[in-house]
CSV table of N, CA and C in Angstrom, one decimal:
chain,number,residue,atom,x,y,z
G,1479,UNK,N,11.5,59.9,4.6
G,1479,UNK,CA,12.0,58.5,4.7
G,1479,UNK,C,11.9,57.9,3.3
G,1480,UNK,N,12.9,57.5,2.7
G,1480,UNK,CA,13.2,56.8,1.4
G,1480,UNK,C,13.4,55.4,1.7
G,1481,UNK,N,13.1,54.4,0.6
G,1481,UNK,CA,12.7,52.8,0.6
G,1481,UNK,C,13.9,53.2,-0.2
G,1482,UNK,N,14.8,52.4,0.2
G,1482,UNK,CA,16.5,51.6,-0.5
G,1482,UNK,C,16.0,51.1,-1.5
G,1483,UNK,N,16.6,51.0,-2.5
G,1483,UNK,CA,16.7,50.7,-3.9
G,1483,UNK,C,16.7,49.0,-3.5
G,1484,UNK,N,17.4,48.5,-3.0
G,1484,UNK,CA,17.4,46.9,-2.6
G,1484,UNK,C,16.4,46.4,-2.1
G,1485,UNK,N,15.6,47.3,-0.9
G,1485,UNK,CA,14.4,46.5,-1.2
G,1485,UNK,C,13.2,46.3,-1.3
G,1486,UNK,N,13.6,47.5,-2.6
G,1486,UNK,CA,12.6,47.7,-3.8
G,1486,UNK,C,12.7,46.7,-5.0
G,1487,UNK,N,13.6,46.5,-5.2
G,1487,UNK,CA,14.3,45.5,-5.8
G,1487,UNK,C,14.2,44.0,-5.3
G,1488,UNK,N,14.1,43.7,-3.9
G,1488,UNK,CA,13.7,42.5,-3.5
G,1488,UNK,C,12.0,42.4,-3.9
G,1489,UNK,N,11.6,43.5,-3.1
G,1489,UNK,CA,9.6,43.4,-3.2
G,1489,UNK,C,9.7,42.9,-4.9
G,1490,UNK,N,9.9,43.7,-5.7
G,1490,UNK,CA,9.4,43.6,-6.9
G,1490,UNK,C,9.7,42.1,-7.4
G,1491,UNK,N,10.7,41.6,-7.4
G,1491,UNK,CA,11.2,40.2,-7.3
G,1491,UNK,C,10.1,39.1,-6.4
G,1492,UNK,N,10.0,39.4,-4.9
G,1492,UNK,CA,9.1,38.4,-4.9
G,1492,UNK,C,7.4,38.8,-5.3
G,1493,UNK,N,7.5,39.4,-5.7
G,1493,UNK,CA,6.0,40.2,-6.3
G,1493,UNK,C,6.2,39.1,-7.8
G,1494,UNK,N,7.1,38.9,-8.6
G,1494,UNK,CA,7.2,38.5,-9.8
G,1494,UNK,C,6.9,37.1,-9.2
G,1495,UNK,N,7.9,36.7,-8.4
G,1495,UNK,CA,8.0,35.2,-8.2
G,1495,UNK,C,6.7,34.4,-8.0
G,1496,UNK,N,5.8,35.3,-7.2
G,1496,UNK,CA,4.4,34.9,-6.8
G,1496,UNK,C,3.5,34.9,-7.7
G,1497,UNK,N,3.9,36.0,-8.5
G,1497,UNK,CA,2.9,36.0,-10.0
G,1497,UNK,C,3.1,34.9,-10.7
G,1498,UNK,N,4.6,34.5,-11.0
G,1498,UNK,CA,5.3,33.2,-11.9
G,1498,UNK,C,4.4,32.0,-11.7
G,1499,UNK,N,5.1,31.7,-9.9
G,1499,UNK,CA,4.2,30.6,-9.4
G,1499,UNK,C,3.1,30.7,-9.4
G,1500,UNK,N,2.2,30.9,-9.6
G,1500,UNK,CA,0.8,30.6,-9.6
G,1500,UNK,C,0.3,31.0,-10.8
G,1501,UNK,N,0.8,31.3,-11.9
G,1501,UNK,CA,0.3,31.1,-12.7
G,1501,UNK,C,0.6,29.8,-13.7
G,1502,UNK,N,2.0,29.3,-13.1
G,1502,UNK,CA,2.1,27.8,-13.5
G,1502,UNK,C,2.0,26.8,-12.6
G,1503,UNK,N,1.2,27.2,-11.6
G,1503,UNK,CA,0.6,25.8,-11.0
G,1503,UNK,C,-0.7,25.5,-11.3
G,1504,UNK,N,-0.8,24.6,-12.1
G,1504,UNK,CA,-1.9,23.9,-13.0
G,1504,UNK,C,-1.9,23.1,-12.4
G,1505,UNK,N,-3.4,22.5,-12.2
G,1505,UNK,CA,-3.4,21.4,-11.8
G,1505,UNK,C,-3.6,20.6,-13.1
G,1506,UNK,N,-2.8,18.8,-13.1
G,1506,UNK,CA,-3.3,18.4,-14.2
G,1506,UNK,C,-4.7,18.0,-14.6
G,1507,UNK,N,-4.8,17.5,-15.8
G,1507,UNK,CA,-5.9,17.3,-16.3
G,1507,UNK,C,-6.2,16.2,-16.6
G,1508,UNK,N,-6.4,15.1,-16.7
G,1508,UNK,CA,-6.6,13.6,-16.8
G,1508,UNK,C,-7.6,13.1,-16.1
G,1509,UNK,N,-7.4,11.5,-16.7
G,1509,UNK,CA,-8.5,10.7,-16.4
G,1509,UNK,C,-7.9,9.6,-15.1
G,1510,UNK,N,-8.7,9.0,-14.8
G,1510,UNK,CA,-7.7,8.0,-13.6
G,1510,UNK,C,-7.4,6.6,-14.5
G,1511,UNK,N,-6.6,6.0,-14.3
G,1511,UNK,CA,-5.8,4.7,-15.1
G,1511,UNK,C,-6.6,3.6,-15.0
G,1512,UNK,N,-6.9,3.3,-16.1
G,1512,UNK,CA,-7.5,1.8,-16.0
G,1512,UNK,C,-6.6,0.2,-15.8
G,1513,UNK,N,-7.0,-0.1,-15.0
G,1513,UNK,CA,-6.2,-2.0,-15.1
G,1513,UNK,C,-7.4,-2.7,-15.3
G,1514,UNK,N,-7.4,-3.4,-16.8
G,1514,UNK,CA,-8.6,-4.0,-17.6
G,1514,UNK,C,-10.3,-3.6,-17.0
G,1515,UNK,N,-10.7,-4.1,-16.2
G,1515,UNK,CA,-12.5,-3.4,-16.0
G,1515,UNK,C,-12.0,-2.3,-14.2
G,1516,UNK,N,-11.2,-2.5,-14.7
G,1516,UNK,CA,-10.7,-1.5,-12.3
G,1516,UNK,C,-10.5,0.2,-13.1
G,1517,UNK,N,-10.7,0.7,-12.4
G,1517,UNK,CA,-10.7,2.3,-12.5
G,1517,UNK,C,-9.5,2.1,-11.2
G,1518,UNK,N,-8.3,2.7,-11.3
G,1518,UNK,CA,-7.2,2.6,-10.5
G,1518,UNK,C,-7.5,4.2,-10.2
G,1519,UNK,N,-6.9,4.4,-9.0
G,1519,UNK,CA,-7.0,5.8,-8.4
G,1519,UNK,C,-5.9,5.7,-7.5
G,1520,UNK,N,-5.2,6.8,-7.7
G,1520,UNK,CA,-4.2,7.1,-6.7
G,1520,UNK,C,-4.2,8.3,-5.7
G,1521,UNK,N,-3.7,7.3,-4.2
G,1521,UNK,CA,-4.2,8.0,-3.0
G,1521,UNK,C,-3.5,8.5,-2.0
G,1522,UNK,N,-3.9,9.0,-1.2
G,1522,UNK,CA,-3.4,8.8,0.2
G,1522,UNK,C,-4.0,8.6,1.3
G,1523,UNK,N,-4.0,7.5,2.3
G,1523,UNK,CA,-4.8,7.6,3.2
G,1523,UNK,C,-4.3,7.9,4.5
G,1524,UNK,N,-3.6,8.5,4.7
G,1524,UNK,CA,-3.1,9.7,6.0
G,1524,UNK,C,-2.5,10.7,6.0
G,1525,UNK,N,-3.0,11.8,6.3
G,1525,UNK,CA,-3.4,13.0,5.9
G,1525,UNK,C,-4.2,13.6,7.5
G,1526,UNK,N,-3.2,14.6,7.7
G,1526,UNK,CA,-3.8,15.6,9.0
G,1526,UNK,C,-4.2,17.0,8.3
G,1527,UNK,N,-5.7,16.8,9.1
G,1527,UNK,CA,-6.1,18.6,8.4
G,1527,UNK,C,-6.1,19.4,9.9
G,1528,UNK,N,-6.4,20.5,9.7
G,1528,UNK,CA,-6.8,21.8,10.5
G,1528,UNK,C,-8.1,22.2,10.2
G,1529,UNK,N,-8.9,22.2,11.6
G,1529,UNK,CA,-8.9,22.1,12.6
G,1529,UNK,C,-8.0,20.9,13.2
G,1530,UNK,N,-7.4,20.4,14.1
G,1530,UNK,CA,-6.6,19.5,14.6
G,1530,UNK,C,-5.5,19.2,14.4
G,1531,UNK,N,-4.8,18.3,13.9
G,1531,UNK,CA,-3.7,18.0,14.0
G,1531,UNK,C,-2.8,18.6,13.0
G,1532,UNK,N,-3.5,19.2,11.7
G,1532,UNK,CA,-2.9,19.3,10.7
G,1532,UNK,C,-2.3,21.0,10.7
G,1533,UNK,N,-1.7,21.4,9.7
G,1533,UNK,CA,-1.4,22.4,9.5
G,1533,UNK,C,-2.5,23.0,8.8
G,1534,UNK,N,-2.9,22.5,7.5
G,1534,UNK,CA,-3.3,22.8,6.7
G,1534,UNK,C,-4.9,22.3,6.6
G,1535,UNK,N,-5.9,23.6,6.1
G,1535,UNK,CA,-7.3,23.2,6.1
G,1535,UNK,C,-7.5,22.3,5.0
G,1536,UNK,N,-8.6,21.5,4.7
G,1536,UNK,CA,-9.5,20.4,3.9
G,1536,UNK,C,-9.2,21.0,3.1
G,1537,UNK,N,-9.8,22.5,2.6
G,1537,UNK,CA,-9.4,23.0,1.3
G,1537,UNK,C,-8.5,23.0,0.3
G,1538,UNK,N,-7.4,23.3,1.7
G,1538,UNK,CA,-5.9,23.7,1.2
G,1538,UNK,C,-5.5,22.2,0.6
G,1539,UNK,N,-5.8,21.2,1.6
G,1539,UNK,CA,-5.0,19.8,1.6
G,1539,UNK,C,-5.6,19.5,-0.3
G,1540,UNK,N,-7.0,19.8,-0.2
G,1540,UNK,CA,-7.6,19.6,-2.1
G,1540,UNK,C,-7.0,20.2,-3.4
G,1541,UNK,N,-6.6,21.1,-2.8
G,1541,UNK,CA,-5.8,21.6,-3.8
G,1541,UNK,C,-4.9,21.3,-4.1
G,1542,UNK,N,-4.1,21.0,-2.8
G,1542,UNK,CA,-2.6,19.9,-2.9
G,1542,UNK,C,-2.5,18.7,-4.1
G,1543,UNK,N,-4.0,18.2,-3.3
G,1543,UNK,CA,-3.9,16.9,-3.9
G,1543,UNK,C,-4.0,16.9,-5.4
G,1544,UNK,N,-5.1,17.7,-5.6
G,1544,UNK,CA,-5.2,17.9,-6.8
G,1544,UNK,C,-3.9,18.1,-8.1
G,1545,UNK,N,-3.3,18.9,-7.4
G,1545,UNK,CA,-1.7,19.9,-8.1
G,1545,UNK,C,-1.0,18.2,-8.3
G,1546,UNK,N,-1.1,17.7,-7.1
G,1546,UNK,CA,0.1,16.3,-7.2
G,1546,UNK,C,-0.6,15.5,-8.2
G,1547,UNK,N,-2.3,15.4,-8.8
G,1547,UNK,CA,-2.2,14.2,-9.5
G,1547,UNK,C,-3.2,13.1,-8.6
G,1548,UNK,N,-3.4,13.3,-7.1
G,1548,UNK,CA,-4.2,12.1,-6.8
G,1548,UNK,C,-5.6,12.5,-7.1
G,1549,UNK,N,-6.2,11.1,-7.1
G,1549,UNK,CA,-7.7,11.4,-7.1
G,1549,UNK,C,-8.7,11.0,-5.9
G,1550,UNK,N,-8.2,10.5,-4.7
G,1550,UNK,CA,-8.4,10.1,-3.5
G,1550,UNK,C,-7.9,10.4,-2.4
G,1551,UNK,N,-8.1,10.8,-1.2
G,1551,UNK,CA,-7.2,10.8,0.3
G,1551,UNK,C,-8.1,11.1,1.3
G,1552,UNK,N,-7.3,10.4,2.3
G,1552,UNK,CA,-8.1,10.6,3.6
G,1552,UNK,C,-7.8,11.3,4.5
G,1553,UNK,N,-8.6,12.1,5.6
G,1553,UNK,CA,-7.8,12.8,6.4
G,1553,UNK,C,-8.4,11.8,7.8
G,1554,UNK,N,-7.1,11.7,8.6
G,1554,UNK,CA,-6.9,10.9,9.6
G,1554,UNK,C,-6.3,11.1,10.7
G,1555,UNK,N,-7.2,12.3,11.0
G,1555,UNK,CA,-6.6,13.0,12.8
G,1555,UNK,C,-6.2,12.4,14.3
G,1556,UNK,N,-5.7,12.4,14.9
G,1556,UNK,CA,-5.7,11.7,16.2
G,1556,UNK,C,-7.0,11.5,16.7
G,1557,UNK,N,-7.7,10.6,17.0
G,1557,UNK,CA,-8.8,10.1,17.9
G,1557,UNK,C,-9.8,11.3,17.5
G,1558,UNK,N,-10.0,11.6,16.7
G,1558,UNK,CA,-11.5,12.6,16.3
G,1558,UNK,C,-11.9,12.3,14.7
G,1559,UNK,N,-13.2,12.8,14.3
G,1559,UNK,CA,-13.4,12.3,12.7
G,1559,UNK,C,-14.0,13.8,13.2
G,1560,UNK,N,-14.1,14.6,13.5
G,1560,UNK,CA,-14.7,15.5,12.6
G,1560,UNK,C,-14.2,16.4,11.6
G,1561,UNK,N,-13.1,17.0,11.5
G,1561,UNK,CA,-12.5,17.7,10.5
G,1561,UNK,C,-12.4,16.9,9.4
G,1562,UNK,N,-12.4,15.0,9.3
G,1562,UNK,CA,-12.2,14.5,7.8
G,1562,UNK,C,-14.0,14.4,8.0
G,1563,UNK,N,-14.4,14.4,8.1
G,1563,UNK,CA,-16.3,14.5,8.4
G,1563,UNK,C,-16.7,15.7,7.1
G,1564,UNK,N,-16.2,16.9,8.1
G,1564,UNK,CA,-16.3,18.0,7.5
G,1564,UNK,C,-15.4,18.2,6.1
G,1565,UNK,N,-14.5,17.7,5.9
G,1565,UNK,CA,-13.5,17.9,4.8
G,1565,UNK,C,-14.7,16.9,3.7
G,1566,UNK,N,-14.8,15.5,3.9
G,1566,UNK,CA,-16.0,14.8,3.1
G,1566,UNK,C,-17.2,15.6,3.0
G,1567,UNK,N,-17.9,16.0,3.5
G,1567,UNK,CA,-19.2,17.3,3.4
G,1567,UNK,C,-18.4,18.2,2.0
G,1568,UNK,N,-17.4,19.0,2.6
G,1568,UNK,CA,-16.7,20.3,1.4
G,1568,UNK,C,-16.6,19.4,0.3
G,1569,UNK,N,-15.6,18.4,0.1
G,1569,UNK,CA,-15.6,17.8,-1.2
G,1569,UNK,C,-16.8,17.0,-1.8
G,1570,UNK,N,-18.1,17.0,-1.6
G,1570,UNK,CA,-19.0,16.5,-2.0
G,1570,UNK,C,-19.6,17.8,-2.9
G,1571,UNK,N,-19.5,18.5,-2.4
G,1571,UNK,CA,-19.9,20.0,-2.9
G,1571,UNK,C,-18.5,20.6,-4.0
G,1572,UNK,N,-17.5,20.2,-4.2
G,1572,UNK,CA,-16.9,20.6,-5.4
G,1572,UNK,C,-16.2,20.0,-6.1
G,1573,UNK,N,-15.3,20.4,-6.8
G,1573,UNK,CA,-14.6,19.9,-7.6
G,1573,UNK,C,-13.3,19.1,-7.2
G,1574,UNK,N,-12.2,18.1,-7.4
G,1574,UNK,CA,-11.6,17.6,-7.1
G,1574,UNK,C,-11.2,16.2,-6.5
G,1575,UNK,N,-10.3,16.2,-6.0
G,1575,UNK,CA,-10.0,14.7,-5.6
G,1575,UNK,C,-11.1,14.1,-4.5
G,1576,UNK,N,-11.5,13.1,-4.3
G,1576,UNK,CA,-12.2,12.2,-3.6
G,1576,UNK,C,-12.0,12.5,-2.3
G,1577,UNK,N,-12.8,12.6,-0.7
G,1577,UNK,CA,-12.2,12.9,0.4
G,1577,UNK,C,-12.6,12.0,1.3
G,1578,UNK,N,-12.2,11.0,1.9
G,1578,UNK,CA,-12.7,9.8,2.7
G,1578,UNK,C,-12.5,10.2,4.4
G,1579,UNK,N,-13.8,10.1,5.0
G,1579,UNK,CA,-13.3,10.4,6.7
G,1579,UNK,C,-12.9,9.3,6.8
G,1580,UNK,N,-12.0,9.6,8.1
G,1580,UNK,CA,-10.8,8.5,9.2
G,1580,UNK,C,-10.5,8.9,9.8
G,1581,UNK,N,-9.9,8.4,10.6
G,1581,UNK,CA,-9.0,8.8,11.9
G,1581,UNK,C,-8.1,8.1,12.2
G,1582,UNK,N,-7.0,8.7,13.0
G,1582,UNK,CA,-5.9,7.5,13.3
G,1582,UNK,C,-6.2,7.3,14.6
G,1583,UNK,N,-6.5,6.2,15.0
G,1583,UNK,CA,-7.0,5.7,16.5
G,1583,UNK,C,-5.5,5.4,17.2
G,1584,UNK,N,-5.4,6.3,18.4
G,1584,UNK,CA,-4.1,6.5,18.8
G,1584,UNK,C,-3.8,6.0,19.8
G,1585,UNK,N,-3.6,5.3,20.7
G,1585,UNK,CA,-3.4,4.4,21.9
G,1585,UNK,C,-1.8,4.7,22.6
G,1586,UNK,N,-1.7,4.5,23.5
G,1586,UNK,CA,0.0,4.3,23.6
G,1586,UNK,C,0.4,3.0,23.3
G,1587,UNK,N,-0.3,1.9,23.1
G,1587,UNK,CA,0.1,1.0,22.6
G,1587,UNK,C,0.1,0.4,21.0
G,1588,UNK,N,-0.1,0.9,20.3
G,1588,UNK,CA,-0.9,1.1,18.9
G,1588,UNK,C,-0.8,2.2,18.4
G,1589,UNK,N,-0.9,2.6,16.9
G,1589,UNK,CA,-1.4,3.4,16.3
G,1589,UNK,C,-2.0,2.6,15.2
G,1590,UNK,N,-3.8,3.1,14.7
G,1590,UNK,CA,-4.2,2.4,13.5
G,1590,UNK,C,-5.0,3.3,13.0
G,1591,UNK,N,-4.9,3.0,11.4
G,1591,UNK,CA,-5.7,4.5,10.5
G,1591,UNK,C,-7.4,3.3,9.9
G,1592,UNK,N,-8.0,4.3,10.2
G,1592,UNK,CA,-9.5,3.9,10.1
G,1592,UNK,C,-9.7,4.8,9.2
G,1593,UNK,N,-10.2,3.7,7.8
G,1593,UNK,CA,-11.0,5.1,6.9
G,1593,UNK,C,-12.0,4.6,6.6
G,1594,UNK,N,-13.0,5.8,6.2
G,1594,UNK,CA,-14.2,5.2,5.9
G,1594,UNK,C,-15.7,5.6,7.1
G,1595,UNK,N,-14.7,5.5,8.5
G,1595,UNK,CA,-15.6,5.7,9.5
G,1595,UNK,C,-16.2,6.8,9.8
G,1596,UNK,N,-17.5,7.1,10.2
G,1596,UNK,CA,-18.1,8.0,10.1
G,1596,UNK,C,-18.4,8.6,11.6
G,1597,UNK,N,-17.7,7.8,12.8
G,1597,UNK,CA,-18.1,8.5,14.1
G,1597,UNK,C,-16.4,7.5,15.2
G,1598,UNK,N,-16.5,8.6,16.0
G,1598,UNK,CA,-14.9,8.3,16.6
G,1598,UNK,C,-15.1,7.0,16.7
G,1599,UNK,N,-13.7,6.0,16.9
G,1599,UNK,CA,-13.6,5.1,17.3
G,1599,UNK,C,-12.7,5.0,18.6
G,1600,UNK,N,-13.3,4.4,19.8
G,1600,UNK,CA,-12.4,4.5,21.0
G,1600,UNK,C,-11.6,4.2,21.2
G,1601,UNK,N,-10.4,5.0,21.4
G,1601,UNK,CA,-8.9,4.2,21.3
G,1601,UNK,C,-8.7,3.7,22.7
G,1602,UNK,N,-9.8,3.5,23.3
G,1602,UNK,CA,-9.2,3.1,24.9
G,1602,UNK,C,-9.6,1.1,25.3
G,1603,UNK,N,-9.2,1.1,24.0
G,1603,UNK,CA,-9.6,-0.6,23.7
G,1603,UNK,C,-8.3,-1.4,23.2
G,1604,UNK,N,-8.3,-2.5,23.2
G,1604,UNK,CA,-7.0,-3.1,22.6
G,1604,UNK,C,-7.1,-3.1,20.7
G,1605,UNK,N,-6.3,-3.3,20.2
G,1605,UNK,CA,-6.1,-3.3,18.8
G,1605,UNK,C,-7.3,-4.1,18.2
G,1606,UNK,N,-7.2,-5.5,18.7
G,1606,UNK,CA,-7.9,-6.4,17.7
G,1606,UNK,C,-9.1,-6.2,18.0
């Protein structure tokens, strides 16, 4: 049994493409922007990881953020803090963007993003 010339020709192709991209995905290199005595930081604060809601693990999401430029983000799963818990623990230990626990406290009446918190918040309460 012989492999067709096409896709041998395809492999080798996405074999290059994979080599291309990732060797030019740099993350930048900078400092974060000053407004006169403020250290400005650019963020995001919702963000789903894996375990839970998200696709993507803490790791993965750091790299992301990194490649984009932010220096901040929160991860903010439905009604649980442990994967942004855990994702804050991993980013204390390396290199890159800032990692803030939260959660999005999810109600059927409501949705609101909590960052900062360090243990669930009950969504079985009214908003205010």
């Amino acid at each position: 049994m012989s492999v067709r010339p096409s896709r041998m020709l395809a492999a080798l192709v996405l074999a290059a493409a994979i080599t291309i991209g990732t060797l030019a995905d740099r993350v930048p290199s900078g400092s974060p922007r000053r407004a006169g005595e403020y250290i400005v930081l650019e963020g995001d604060f919702h963000l789903h990881a894996f375990p839970g809601d998200g696709a993507l693990a803490p790791w993965t999401l750091r790299d992301a953020a990194a490649r984009e430029g932010l220096d901040v983000f929160a991860v903010t799963n439905h009604n649980r803090t442990f994967t942004s818990r855990f994702a804050q623990w991993m980013a204390a230990r390396s290199n890159g963007p800032i990692i803030i626990a939260g959660q999005e406290i999810t109600n059927p009446a409501y949705h609101l993003i909590a960052v900062g918190v360090e243990h669930t918040v009950n969504a079985d309460q009214p908003a205010k």
